[in-house]
Coordinates of C-alpha atoms in Angstrom, one line a residue:
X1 CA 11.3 14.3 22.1
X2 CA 9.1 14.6 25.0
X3 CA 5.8 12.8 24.7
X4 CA 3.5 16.1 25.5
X5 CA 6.1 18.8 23.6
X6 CA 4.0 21.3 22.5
X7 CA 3.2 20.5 18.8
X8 CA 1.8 16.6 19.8
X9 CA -0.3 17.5 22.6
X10 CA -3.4 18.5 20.2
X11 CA -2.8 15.4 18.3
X12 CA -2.3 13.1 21.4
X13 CA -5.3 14.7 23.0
X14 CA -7.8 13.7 20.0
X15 CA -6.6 10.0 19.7
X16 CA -6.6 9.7 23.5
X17 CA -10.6 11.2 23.0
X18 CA -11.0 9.6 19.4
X19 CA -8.6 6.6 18.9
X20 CA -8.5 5.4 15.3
X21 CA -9.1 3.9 13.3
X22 CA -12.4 3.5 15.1
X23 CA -13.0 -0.2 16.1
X24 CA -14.5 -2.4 18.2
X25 CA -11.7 -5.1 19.5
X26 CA -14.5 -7.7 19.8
X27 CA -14.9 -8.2 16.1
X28 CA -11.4 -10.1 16.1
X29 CA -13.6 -12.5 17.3
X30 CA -14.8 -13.1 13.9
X31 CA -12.9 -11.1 11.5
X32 CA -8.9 -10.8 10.6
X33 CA -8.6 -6.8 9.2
X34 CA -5.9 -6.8 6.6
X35 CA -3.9 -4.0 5.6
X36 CA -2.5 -3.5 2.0
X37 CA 1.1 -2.7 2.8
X38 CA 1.3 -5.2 5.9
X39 CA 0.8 -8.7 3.2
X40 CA 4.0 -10.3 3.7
X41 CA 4.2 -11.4 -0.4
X42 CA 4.6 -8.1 -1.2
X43 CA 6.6 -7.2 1.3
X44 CA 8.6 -9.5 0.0
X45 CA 8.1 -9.3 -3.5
X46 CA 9.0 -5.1 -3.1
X47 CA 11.6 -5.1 -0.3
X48 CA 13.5 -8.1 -0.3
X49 CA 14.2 -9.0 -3.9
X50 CA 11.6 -12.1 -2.9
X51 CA 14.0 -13.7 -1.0
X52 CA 12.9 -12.8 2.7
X53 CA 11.8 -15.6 4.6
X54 CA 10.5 -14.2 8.0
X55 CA 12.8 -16.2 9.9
X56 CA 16.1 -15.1 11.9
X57 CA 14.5 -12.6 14.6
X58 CA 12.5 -10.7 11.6
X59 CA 11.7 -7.5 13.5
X60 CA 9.1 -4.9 12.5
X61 CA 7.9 -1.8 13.8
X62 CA 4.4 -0.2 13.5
X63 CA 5.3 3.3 14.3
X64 CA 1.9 5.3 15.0
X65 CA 0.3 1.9 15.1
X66 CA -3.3 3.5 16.1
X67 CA -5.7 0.8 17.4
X68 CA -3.8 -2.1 15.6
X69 CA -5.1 -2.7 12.3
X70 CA -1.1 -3.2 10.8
X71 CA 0.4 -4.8 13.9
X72 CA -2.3 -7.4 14.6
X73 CA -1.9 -8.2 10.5
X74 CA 1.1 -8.8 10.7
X75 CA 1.8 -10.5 14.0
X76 CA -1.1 -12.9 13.2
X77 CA 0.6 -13.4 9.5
X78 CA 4.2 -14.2 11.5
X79 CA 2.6 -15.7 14.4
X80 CA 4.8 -19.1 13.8
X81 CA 8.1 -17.8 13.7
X82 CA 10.5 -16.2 16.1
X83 CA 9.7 -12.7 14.6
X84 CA 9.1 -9.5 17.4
X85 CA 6.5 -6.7 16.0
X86 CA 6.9 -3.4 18.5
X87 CA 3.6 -1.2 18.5
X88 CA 4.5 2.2 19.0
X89 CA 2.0 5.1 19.7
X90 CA 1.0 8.1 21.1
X91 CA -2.0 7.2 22.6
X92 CA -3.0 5.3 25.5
X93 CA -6.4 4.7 24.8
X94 CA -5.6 3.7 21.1
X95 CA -3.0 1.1 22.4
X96 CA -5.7 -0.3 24.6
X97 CA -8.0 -1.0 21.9
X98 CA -4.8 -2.6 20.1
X99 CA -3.6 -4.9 22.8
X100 CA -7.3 -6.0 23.1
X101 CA -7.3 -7.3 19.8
X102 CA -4.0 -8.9 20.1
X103 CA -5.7 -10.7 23.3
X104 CA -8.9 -12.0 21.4
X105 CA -6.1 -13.8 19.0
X106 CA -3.4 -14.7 21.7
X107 CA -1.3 -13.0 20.1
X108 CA 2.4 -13.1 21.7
X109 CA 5.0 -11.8 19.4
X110 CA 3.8 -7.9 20.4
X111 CA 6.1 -5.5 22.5
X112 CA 4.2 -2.3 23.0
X113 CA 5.5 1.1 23.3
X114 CA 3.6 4.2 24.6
X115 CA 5.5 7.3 23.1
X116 CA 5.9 9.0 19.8
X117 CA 7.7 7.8 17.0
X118 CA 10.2 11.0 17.9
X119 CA 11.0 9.7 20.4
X120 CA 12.5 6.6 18.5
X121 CA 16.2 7.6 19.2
X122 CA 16.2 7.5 22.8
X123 CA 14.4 4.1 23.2
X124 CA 16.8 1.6 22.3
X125 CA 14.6 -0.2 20.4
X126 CA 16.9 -1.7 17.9
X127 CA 17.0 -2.0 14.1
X128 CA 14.0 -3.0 12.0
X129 CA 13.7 -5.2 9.2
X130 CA 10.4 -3.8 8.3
X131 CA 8.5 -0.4 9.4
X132 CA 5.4 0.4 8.9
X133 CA 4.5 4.1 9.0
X134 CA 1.2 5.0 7.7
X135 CA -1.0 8.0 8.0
X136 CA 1.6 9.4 10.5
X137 CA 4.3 11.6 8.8
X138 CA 1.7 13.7 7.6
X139 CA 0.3 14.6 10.9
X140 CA 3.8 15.8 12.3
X141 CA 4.8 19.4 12.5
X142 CA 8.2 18.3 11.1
X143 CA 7.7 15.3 8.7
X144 CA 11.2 15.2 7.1
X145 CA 12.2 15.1 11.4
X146 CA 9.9 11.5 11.5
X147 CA 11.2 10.3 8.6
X148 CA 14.9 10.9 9.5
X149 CA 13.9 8.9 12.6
X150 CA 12.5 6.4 10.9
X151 CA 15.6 6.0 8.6
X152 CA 17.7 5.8 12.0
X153 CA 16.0 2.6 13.3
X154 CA 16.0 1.3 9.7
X155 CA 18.6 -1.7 9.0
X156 CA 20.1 -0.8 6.1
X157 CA 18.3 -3.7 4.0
X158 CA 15.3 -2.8 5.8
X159 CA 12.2 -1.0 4.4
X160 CA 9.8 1.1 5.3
X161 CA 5.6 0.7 4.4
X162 CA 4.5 4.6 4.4
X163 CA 1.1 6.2 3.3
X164 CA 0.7 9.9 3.6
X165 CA -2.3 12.0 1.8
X166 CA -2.2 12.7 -1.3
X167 CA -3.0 16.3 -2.6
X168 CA -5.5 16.2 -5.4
X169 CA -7.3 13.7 -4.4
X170 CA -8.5 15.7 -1.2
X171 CA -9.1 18.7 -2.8
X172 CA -12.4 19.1 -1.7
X173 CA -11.5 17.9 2.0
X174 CA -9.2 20.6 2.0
X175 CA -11.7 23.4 1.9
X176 CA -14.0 21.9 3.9
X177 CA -11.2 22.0 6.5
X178 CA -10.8 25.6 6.2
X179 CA -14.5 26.0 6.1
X180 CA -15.0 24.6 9.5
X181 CA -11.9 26.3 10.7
X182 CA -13.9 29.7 10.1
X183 CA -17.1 28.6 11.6
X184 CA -15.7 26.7 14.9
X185 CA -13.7 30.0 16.1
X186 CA -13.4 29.5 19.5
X187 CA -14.9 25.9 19.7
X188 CA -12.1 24.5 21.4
X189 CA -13.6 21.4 22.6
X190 CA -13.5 18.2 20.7
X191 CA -17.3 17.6 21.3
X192 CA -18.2 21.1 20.3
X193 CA -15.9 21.1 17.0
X194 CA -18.1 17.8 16.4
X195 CA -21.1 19.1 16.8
X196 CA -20.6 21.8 14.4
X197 CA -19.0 19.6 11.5
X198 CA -21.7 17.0 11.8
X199 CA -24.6 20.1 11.2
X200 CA -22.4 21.6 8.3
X201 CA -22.2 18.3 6.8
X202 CA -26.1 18.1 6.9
X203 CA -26.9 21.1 5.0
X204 CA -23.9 21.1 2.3
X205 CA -25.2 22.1 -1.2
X206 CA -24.9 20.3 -4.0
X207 CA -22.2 22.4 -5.4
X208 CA -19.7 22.4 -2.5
X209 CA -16.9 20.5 -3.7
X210 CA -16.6 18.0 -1.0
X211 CA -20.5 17.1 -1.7
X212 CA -19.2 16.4 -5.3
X213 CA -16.2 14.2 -4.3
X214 CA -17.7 12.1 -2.0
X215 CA -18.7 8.7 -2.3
X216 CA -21.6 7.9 -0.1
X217 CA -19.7 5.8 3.0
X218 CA -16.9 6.2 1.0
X219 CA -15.0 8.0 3.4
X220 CA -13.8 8.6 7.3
X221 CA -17.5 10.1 7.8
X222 CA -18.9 6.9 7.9
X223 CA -16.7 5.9 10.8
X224 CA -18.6 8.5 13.2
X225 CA -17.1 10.8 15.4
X226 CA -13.3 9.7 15.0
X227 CA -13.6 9.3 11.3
X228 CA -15.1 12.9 10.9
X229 CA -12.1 14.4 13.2
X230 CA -9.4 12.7 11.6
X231 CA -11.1 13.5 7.9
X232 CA -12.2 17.5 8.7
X233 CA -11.0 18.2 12.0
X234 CA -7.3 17.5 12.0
X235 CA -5.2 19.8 13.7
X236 CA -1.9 19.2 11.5
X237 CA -2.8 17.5 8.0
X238 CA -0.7 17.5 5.1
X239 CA -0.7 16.4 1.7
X240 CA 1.5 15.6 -0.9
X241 CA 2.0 15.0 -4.5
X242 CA 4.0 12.1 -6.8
X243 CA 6.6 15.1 -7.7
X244 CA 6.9 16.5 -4.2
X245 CA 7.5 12.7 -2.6
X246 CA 9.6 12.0 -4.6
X247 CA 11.5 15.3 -4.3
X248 CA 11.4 14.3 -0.6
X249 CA 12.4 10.8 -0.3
X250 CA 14.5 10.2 -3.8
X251 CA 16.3 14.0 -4.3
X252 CA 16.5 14.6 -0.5
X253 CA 17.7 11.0 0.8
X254 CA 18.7 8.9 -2.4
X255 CA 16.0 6.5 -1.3
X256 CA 14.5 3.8 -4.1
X257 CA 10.2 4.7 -3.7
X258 CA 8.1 1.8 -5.0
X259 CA 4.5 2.9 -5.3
X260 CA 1.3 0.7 -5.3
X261 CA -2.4 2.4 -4.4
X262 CA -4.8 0.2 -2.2
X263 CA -6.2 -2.7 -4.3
X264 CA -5.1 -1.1 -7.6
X265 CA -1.0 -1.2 -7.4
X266 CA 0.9 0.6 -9.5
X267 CA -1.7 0.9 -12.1
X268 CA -3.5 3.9 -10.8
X269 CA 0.3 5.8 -11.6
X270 CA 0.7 4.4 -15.1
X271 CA -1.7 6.9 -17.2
X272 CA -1.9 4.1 -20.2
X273 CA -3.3 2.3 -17.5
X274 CA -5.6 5.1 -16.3
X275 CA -6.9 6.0 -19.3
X276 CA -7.5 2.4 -20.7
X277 CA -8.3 0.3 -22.9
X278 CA -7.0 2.2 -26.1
X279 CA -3.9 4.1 -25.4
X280 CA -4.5 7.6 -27.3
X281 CA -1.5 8.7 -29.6
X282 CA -0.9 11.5 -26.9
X283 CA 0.5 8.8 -24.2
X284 CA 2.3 7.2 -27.1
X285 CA 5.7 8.3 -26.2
X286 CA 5.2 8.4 -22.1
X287 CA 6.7 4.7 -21.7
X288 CA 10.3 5.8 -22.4
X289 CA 9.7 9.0 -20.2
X290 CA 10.8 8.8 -16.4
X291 CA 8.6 6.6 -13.9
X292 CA 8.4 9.6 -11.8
X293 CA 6.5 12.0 -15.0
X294 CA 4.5 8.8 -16.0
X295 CA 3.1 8.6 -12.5
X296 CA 2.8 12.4 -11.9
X297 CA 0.8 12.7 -14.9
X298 CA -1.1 9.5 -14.1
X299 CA -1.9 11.7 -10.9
X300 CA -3.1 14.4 -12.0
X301 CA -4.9 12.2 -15.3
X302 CA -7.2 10.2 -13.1
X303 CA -7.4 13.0 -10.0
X304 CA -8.6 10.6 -7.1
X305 CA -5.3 9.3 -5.4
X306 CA -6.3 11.2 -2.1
X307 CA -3.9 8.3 -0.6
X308 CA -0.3 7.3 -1.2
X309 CA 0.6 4.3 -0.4
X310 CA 4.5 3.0 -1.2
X311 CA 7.4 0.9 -0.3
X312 CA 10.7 2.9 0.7
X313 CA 14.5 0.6 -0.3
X314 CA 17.6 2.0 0.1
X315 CA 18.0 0.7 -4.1
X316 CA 15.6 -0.6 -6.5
X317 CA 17.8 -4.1 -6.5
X318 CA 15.2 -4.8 -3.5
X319 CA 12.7 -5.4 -6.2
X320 CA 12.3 -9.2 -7.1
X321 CA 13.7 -9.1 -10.7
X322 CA 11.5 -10.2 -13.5
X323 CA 14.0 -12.3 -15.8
X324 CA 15.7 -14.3 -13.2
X325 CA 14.6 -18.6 -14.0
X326 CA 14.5 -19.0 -10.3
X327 CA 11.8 -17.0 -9.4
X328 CA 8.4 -18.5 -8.6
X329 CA 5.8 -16.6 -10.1
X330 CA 2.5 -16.7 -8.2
X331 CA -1.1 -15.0 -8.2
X332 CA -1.9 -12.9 -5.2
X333 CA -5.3 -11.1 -3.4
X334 CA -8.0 -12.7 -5.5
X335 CA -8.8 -16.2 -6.4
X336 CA -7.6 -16.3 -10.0
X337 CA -5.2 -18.9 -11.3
X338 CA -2.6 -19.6 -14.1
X339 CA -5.1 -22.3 -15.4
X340 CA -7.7 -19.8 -16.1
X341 CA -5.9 -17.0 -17.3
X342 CA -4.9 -19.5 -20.0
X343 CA -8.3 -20.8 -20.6
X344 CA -9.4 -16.6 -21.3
X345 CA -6.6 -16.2 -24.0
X346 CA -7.3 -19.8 -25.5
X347 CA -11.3 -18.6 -25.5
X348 CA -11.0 -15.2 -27.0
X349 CA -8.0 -15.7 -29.7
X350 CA -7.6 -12.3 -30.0
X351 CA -4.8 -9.9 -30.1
X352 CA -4.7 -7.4 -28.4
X353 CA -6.9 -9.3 -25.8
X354 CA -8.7 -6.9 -23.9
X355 CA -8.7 -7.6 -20.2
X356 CA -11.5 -6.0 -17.6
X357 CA -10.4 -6.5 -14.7
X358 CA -13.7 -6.7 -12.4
X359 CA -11.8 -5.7 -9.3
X360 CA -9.5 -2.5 -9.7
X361 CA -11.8 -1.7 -13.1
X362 CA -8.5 -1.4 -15.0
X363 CA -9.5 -2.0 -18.8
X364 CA -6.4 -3.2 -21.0
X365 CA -5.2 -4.5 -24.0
X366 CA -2.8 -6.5 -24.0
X367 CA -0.7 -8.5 -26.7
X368 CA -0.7 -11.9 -25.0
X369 CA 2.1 -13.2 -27.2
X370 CA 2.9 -16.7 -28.9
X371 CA 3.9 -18.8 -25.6
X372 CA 1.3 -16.4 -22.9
X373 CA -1.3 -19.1 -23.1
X374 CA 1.4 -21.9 -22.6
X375 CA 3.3 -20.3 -20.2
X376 CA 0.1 -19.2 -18.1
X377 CA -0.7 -22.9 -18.1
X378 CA 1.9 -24.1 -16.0
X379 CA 1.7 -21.0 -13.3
X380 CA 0.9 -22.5 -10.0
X381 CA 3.2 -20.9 -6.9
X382 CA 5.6 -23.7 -6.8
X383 CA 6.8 -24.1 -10.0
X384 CA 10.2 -21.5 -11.1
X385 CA 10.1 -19.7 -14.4
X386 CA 13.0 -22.4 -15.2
X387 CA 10.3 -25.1 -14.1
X388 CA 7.7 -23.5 -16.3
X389 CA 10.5 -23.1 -19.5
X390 CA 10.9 -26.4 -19.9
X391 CA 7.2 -27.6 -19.6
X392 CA 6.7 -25.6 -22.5
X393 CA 9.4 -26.7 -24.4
X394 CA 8.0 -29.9 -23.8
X395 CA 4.9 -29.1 -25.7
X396 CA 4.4 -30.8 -28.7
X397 CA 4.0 -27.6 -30.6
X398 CA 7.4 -26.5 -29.7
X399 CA 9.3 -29.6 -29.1
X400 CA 11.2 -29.3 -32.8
X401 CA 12.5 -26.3 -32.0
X402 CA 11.8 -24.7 -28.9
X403 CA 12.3 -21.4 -27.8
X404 CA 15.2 -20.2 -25.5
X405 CA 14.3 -18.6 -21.7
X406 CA 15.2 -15.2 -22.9
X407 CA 12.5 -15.7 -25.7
X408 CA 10.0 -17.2 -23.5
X409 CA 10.7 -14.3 -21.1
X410 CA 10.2 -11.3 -23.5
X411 CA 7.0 -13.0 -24.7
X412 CA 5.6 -13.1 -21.5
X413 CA 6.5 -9.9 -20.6
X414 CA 3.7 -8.0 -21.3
X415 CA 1.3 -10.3 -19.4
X416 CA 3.1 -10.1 -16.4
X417 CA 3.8 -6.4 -16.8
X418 CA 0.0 -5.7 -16.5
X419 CA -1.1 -8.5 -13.9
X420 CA 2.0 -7.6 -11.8
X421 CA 1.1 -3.7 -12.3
X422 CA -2.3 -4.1 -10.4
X423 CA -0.3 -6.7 -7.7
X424 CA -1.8 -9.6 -8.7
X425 CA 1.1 -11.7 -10.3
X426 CA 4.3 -11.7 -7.9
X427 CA 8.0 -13.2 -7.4
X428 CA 9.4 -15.0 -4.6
X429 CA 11.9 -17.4 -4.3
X430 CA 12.2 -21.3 -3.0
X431 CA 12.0 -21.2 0.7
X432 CA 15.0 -22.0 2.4

């Protein structure tokens, strides 16, 4: 697919004006930028049944890679091993910005590609192990055409990172799209398009719904010109819903979708979850229904994913299993520990305990079980469920009869269920 074919130029000519996301490549000076997808524990927690250890010519591609954010996250995070991250994009000036960055860092393990990600078949670029895609396939003409691309250059135990818009979440953005489609008319300019969103953004009302939605710098406004182009001005935006991705990626292709919203997980889908701390007797029932209804309704319950964020497998055996004594379990994005989960259920003796998570603001309550506290004790990243088993065996409460793994594991179950649900508790296995 030629580079300027018709239905890319528009989108090629506002990131070669605009490139995004909006940064200035000094900061990597100070500042690593990390990207929720891109953290290598999850990756391999989701995609590679936590077994993956980077090594072996581990080769990713960031296809649409924008001014770097993903590829410099992940090359910095596999900076000491053999592994080859190609940036691919569209835009010159965005790629630039990127390989700026990458400079600032000495980073070395970057190939960089200037073309479209449909142009992926002709470039004999190999097969990945991991590809990140995100914010792209909703900005084609043909999405399912990128995504079959995508799946091309895939190895087959390879996975894909994707984010693509989600619809009810950008309600409001939606109309203010077609709003400043009728009032731009012939504004055909980039600047002048500006200049006309940035004066209807001043004099909203109140009772416009993207005034009602917004959270003040909570959006691509507050990244200036590019961010209010890319949020309002779009010339090909999509959106899409839990029932209509999954019609696309599961029906359509047969592929395994594992989802997980920016700094929340999978907890923003489960509508026990959303609704919190009491499950109502209406959501009763919904844990035996499909994931696929629970996290439809979830969407539609708590009516802000305006994002989609999710891990694409060819089966859901890439999942690290919960149940397997070999597994490490560890804590992940925020300094919390096994230790001091302990200490909280030891403190409040209560069950249910009810757990407020400070930073996703899930509420829960959550039967901690007879060995939680025991078990929670002895989680510290190295140690295996097996490991962990027999410590608490060891315990002089238990040591008279102690309880088998597949007791100790159904016990725990429900505290790992919810700290695993927001991404905080994870599975890998010994490195190799």
């Amino acid at each position: 697919m030629p580079l300027d074919s018709d239905h890319l130029s528009e989108v090629r000519e506002q990131y070669e004006h605009l490139p995004y996301p909006p940064c200035n490549p000094e900061d990597d000076n100070r500042r690593l930028v990390t990207t929720w997808l891109d953290d290598l524990p999850m990756i391999n927690h989701y995609c590679f049944g936590g077994e993956q250890a980077f090594d072996n010519g581990f080769r990713v591609l960031v296809a649409g890679g924008g001014t770097g954010d993903g590829t410099i996250y992940l090359a910095e995070q596999l900076r000491d091993t053999d592994a080859e991250i190609v940036h691919l994009d569209l835009s010159e000036a965005s790629i630039s910005i990127a390989r700026r960055r990458a400079e600032i860092r000495k980073l070395e393990n970057i190939r960089w590609v200037h073309d479209s990600l449909l142009s992926l078949p002709h470039l004999d670029l190999g097969k990945f192990d991991y590809i990140n895609c995100v914010g792209v396939l909703h900005h084609l003409a043909d999405p399912n055409a990128g995504l079959e691309v995508l799946l091309s250059v895939k190895k087959s135990t390879g996975a894909l990172g994707v984010m693509v818009y989600g619809t009810y979440g950008r309600t409001g953005i939606y109309q203010m799209q077609s709003l400043l489609r009728m009032i731009s008319g012939d504004a055909a300019t980039i600047p002048a398009k500006l200049e006309i969103a940035k004066e209807v953004l001043q004099h909203l009302p109140s009772s416009n719904w993207y005034s009602r939605g917004r959270t003040p710098n909570g959006d691509d406004v507050a990244l200036g010109d590019a961010g209010i182009y890319d949020l309002l001005l779009h010339s090909q935006d999509r959106s899409y819903t839990v029932q209509e991705l999954y019609a696309w990626f599961s029906d359509q292709h047969g592929l395994h979708l594992e989802f997980t919203d920016v700094g929340c997980g999978r907890s923003s889908y489960l509508p026990e979850m959303v609704v919190g701390p009491h499950t109502p007797r209406y959501l009763s029932g919904f844990p035996a229904r499909p994931l696929r209804d629970q996290y439809a309704i979830a969407e539609l319950l708590g009516g802000r994913l305006d994002l989609h964020s999710f891990y694409v497998t060819e089966n859901a055996g890439s999942v690290a299993p919960y149940g397997d004594p070999t597994m490490i379990p560890f804590f992940y994005h925020e300094p919390v520990s096994g230790p001091e989960i302990s200490a909280l259920i030891h403190r409040n003796q209560a069950n249910p305990l009810l757990i407020n998570h400070a930073h996703t603001g899930v509420r829960m309550a959550i039967d901690p079980g007879k060995y939680g506290k025991f078990i929670m004790k002895y989680v510290d990243g190295k140690r295996t469920f097996a490991d962990i088993f027999a410590l608490v065996k060891a315990e002089d409460k238990f040591k008279k009869s102690p309880p088998g793994d597949g007791e100790l594991f159904a016990d725990f179950k429900h505290l790992y269920d919810f700290f695993n649900a927001i991404d905080r508790l994870l599975l890998k296995k010994q490195c190799r």
